[in-house]
mmCIF file of C-alpha atoms in Angstrom:
data_model
loop_
_atom_site.group_PDB
_atom_site.id
_atom_site.type_symbol
_atom_site.label_atom_id
_atom_site.label_comp_id
_atom_site.label_asym_id
_atom_site.label_seq_id
_atom_site.Cartn_x
_atom_site.Cartn_y
_atom_site.Cartn_z
ATOM 1 C CA UNK U 19 -8.908 -1.332 11.915
ATOM 2 C CA UNK U 20 -5.615 -3.252 11.935
ATOM 3 C CA UNK U 21 -4.158 -5.358 9.153
ATOM 4 C CA UNK U 22 -1.626 -8.130 9.482
ATOM 5 C CA UNK U 23 1.497 -8.152 7.339
ATOM 6 C CA UNK U 24 4.220 -10.734 7.031
ATOM 7 C CA UNK U 25 1.701 -13.557 7.064
ATOM 8 C CA UNK U 26 3.031 -17.105 7.184
ATOM 9 C CA UNK U 27 0.530 -18.878 4.912
ATOM 10 C CA UNK U 28 -0.523 -22.505 4.739
ATOM 11 C CA UNK U 29 0.089 -23.301 1.105
ATOM 12 C CA UNK U 30 -3.165 -25.108 0.437
ATOM 13 C CA UNK U 31 -3.004 -24.081 -3.215
ATOM 14 C CA UNK U 32 -0.255 -22.898 -5.520
ATOM 15 C CA UNK U 33 1.545 -19.583 -5.035
ATOM 16 C CA UNK U 34 -0.906 -18.017 -7.502
ATOM 17 C CA UNK U 35 -3.693 -18.681 -5.034
ATOM 18 C CA UNK U 36 -1.590 -17.009 -2.355
ATOM 19 C CA UNK U 37 -1.175 -14.009 -4.641
ATOM 20 C CA UNK U 38 -4.922 -13.744 -5.059
ATOM 21 C CA UNK U 39 -5.477 -13.846 -1.315
ATOM 22 C CA UNK U 40 -6.863 -17.393 -1.217
ATOM 23 C CA UNK U 41 -4.925 -18.619 1.779
ATOM 24 C CA UNK U 42 -5.353 -19.171 5.476
ATOM 25 C CA UNK U 43 -3.538 -16.896 7.895
ATOM 26 C CA UNK U 44 -1.608 -19.202 10.159
ATOM 27 C CA UNK U 45 0.417 -16.657 12.075
ATOM 28 C CA UNK U 46 0.890 -12.901 11.829
ATOM 29 C CA UNK U 47 4.481 -11.813 12.306
ATOM 30 C CA UNK U 48 3.549 -8.166 12.906
ATOM 31 C CA UNK U 49 0.547 -5.904 12.762
ATOM 32 C CA UNK U 50 -0.052 -2.388 11.446
ATOM 33 C CA UNK U 51 -2.928 0.040 11.227
ATOM 34 C CA UNK U 52 -4.852 0.064 7.949
ATOM 35 C CA UNK U 53 -3.986 3.464 6.397
ATOM 36 C CA UNK U 54 -7.498 4.089 5.011
ATOM 37 C CA UNK U 55 -9.780 1.773 6.984
ATOM 38 C CA UNK U 56 -10.868 0.349 3.616
ATOM 39 C CA UNK U 57 -10.973 -3.117 2.149
ATOM 40 C CA UNK U 58 -8.549 -4.638 -0.321
ATOM 41 C CA UNK U 59 -9.279 -3.312 -3.809
ATOM 42 C CA UNK U 60 -10.987 -5.598 -6.321
ATOM 43 C CA UNK U 61 -12.257 -4.070 -9.550
ATOM 44 C CA UNK U 62 -12.219 -4.665 -13.338
ATOM 45 C CA UNK U 63 -8.584 -3.479 -13.496
ATOM 46 C CA UNK U 64 -7.398 -6.065 -10.994
ATOM 47 C CA UNK U 65 -7.078 -7.124 -7.401
ATOM 48 C CA UNK U 66 -5.138 -5.113 -4.861
ATOM 49 C CA UNK U 67 -3.400 -7.999 -3.113
ATOM 50 C CA UNK U 68 0.314 -8.738 -2.939
ATOM 51 C CA UNK U 69 1.595 -10.527 -6.086
ATOM 52 C CA UNK U 70 -1.734 -10.077 -7.898
ATOM 53 C CA UNK U 71 -1.141 -10.309 -11.668
ATOM 54 C CA UNK U 72 -0.583 -6.998 -13.484
ATOM 55 C CA UNK U 73 -0.113 -7.982 -17.114
ATOM 56 C CA UNK U 74 3.504 -9.072 -17.370
ATOM 57 C CA UNK U 75 4.393 -8.221 -13.781
ATOM 58 C CA UNK U 76 3.294 -8.836 -10.202
ATOM 59 C CA UNK U 77 1.712 -6.282 -7.871
ATOM 60 C CA UNK U 78 4.254 -5.389 -5.190
ATOM 61 C CA UNK U 79 1.955 -3.967 -2.552
ATOM 62 C CA UNK U 80 -1.534 -3.768 -1.109
ATOM 63 C CA UNK U 81 -4.295 -1.464 -2.390
ATOM 64 C CA UNK U 82 -6.764 -0.151 0.199
ATOM 65 C CA UNK U 83 -10.069 1.370 -0.902
ATOM 66 C CA UNK U 84 -11.312 4.700 0.431
ATOM 67 C CA UNK U 85 -14.489 4.273 2.517
ATOM 68 C CA UNK U 86 -14.825 8.060 2.892
ATOM 69 C CA UNK U 87 -13.796 8.797 -0.692
ATOM 70 C CA UNK U 88 -11.052 10.801 -2.361
ATOM 71 C CA UNK U 89 -9.744 13.453 0.006
ATOM 72 C CA UNK U 90 -10.239 11.314 3.108
ATOM 73 C CA UNK U 91 -7.564 11.263 5.786
ATOM 74 C CA UNK U 92 -4.797 8.674 5.454
ATOM 75 C CA UNK U 93 -3.066 7.539 8.654
ATOM 76 C CA UNK U 94 0.380 6.148 9.328
ATOM 77 C CA UNK U 95 0.339 2.345 9.499
ATOM 78 C CA UNK U 96 3.267 2.346 11.952
ATOM 79 C CA UNK U 97 5.262 4.540 14.314
ATOM 80 C CA UNK U 98 8.287 5.844 12.474
ATOM 81 C CA UNK U 99 10.198 8.596 10.720
ATOM 82 C CA UNK U 100 8.840 10.268 7.576
ATOM 83 C CA UNK U 101 12.019 9.921 5.484
ATOM 84 C CA UNK U 102 10.955 11.081 2.032
ATOM 85 C CA UNK U 103 8.143 12.574 0.010
ATOM 86 C CA UNK U 104 7.869 10.760 -3.327
ATOM 87 C CA UNK U 105 6.259 10.893 -6.766
ATOM 88 C CA UNK U 106 5.266 7.353 -7.827
ATOM 89 C CA UNK U 107 4.939 8.395 -11.496
ATOM 90 C CA UNK U 108 7.380 10.849 -13.067
ATOM 91 C CA UNK U 109 5.610 13.811 -14.606
ATOM 92 C CA UNK U 110 2.210 12.995 -13.098
ATOM 93 C CA UNK U 111 0.515 14.796 -10.233
ATOM 94 C CA UNK U 112 0.380 11.937 -7.722
ATOM 95 C CA UNK U 113 2.292 11.849 -4.473
ATOM 96 C CA UNK U 114 3.355 9.613 -1.630
ATOM 97 C CA UNK U 115 5.696 9.267 1.313
ATOM 98 C CA UNK U 116 8.119 6.832 2.920
ATOM 99 C CA UNK U 117 7.988 5.991 6.639
ATOM 100 C CA UNK U 118 10.662 3.877 8.356
ATOM 101 C CA UNK U 119 11.091 2.418 11.819
ATOM 102 C CA UNK U 120 14.506 0.761 11.420
ATOM 103 C CA UNK U 121 13.066 -2.665 10.657
ATOM 104 C CA UNK U 122 10.349 -1.801 8.139
ATOM 105 C CA UNK U 123 10.127 0.709 5.290
ATOM 106 C CA UNK U 124 6.561 1.558 4.230
ATOM 107 C CA UNK U 125 5.797 3.471 1.031
ATOM 108 C CA UNK U 126 2.309 4.929 0.651
ATOM 109 C CA UNK U 127 1.286 6.147 -2.810
ATOM 110 C CA UNK U 128 -1.651 8.255 -4.053
ATOM 111 C CA UNK U 129 -1.492 10.295 -0.852
ATOM 112 C CA UNK U 130 -1.023 14.076 -0.718
ATOM 113 C CA UNK U 131 1.245 14.088 2.343
ATOM 114 C CA UNK U 132 1.433 16.701 5.055
ATOM 115 C CA UNK U 133 4.833 18.092 3.972
ATOM 116 C CA UNK U 134 5.463 19.506 7.462
ATOM 117 C CA UNK U 135 5.976 15.904 8.656
ATOM 118 C CA UNK U 136 9.114 15.356 6.529
ATOM 119 C CA UNK U 137 11.977 14.371 8.840
ATOM 120 C CA UNK U 138 9.667 14.004 11.827
ATOM 121 C CA UNK U 139 8.444 11.035 13.858
ATOM 122 C CA UNK U 140 4.792 10.055 13.421
ATOM 123 C CA UNK U 141 2.601 7.894 15.629
ATOM 124 C CA UNK U 142 0.809 4.819 14.352
ATOM 125 C CA UNK U 143 -2.676 6.028 13.398
ATOM 126 C CA UNK U 144 -1.638 9.688 13.038
ATOM 127 C CA UNK U 145 -3.044 11.537 10.014
ATOM 128 C CA UNK U 146 -0.219 11.933 7.474
ATOM 129 C CA UNK U 147 -2.103 13.218 4.437
ATOM 130 C CA UNK U 148 -5.191 12.877 2.273
ATOM 131 C CA UNK U 149 -6.053 10.337 -0.416
ATOM 132 C CA UNK U 150 -5.643 11.357 -4.050
ATOM 133 C CA UNK U 151 -7.687 10.100 -6.992
ATOM 134 C CA UNK U 152 -5.382 7.725 -8.899
ATOM 135 C CA UNK U 153 -8.299 6.820 -11.177
ATOM 136 C CA UNK U 154 -7.751 10.134 -13.012
ATOM 137 C CA UNK U 155 -4.557 8.685 -14.494
ATOM 138 C CA UNK U 156 -4.878 7.933 -18.205
ATOM 139 C CA UNK U 157 -3.864 4.831 -20.121
ATOM 140 C CA UNK U 158 -2.105 5.024 -23.482
ATOM 141 C CA UNK U 159 -5.496 4.910 -25.237
ATOM 142 C CA UNK U 160 -6.510 8.145 -23.473
ATOM 143 C CA UNK U 161 -9.127 6.614 -21.183
ATOM 144 C CA UNK U 162 -8.896 7.297 -17.471
ATOM 145 C CA UNK U 163 -8.464 4.404 -15.110
ATOM 146 C CA UNK U 164 -11.898 5.313 -13.689
ATOM 147 C CA UNK U 165 -13.399 4.795 -17.164
ATOM 148 C CA UNK U 166 -11.824 1.328 -17.118
ATOM 149 C CA UNK U 167 -13.414 0.475 -13.771
ATOM 150 C CA UNK U 168 -10.666 1.148 -11.230
ATOM 151 C CA UNK U 169 -11.767 2.395 -7.812
ATOM 152 C CA UNK U 170 -9.812 5.059 -5.895
ATOM 153 C CA UNK U 171 -7.339 3.588 -3.423
ATOM 154 C CA UNK U 172 -4.087 4.051 -1.524
ATOM 155 C CA UNK U 173 -1.200 1.742 -2.455
ATOM 156 C CA UNK U 174 1.098 0.495 0.327
ATOM 157 C CA UNK U 175 4.436 -1.303 -0.145
ATOM 158 C CA UNK U 176 6.455 -2.735 2.738
ATOM 159 C CA UNK U 177 10.132 -3.660 2.754
ATOM 160 C CA UNK U 178 11.686 -5.467 5.705
ATOM 161 C CA UNK U 179 15.347 -5.159 6.678
ATOM 162 C CA UNK U 180 16.577 -8.743 6.048
ATOM 163 C CA UNK U 181 19.357 -8.420 8.629
ATOM 164 C CA UNK U 182 16.728 -8.886 11.353
ATOM 165 C CA UNK U 183 15.529 -12.209 9.928
ATOM 166 C CA UNK U 184 18.443 -13.839 8.100
ATOM 167 C CA UNK U 185 21.493 -15.466 9.645
ATOM 168 C CA UNK U 186 24.071 -14.847 6.916
ATOM 169 C CA UNK U 187 26.804 -17.509 6.868
#
């Protein structure tokens, strides 16, 4: 399954509608492989779309559900170099990795990465790790995110090198 990123939307509604995914895709600028094969997350703790509201902040990525459950394979959404292994939350046992291709930087969180891939090129669609269960994380009140209705997912953030798209004057 492929997803389209860098969508140029028709702004039929306000930007908040865009953030909630209520827009028409006019033109895809690039395409990538869906890292889990799952749908965009929607649950009692929120929607997994870009700019979806998160209390006093905006969601900065896309959350993909896990059709085969926690522990399923996660694949690289693009061909690139595995630059770093990361911990999205200090002191918590969740992992991720950063893949770059020179134009795009993709961060995948809640993935136990194959550490042997660090510093190596990966193919689009290549298995890069397995999905972790982010719903085990606890809120300040001590309840797990699963107890609050969140579904397991992989979070993906993309950053584009602006030098490829902006003519600086």
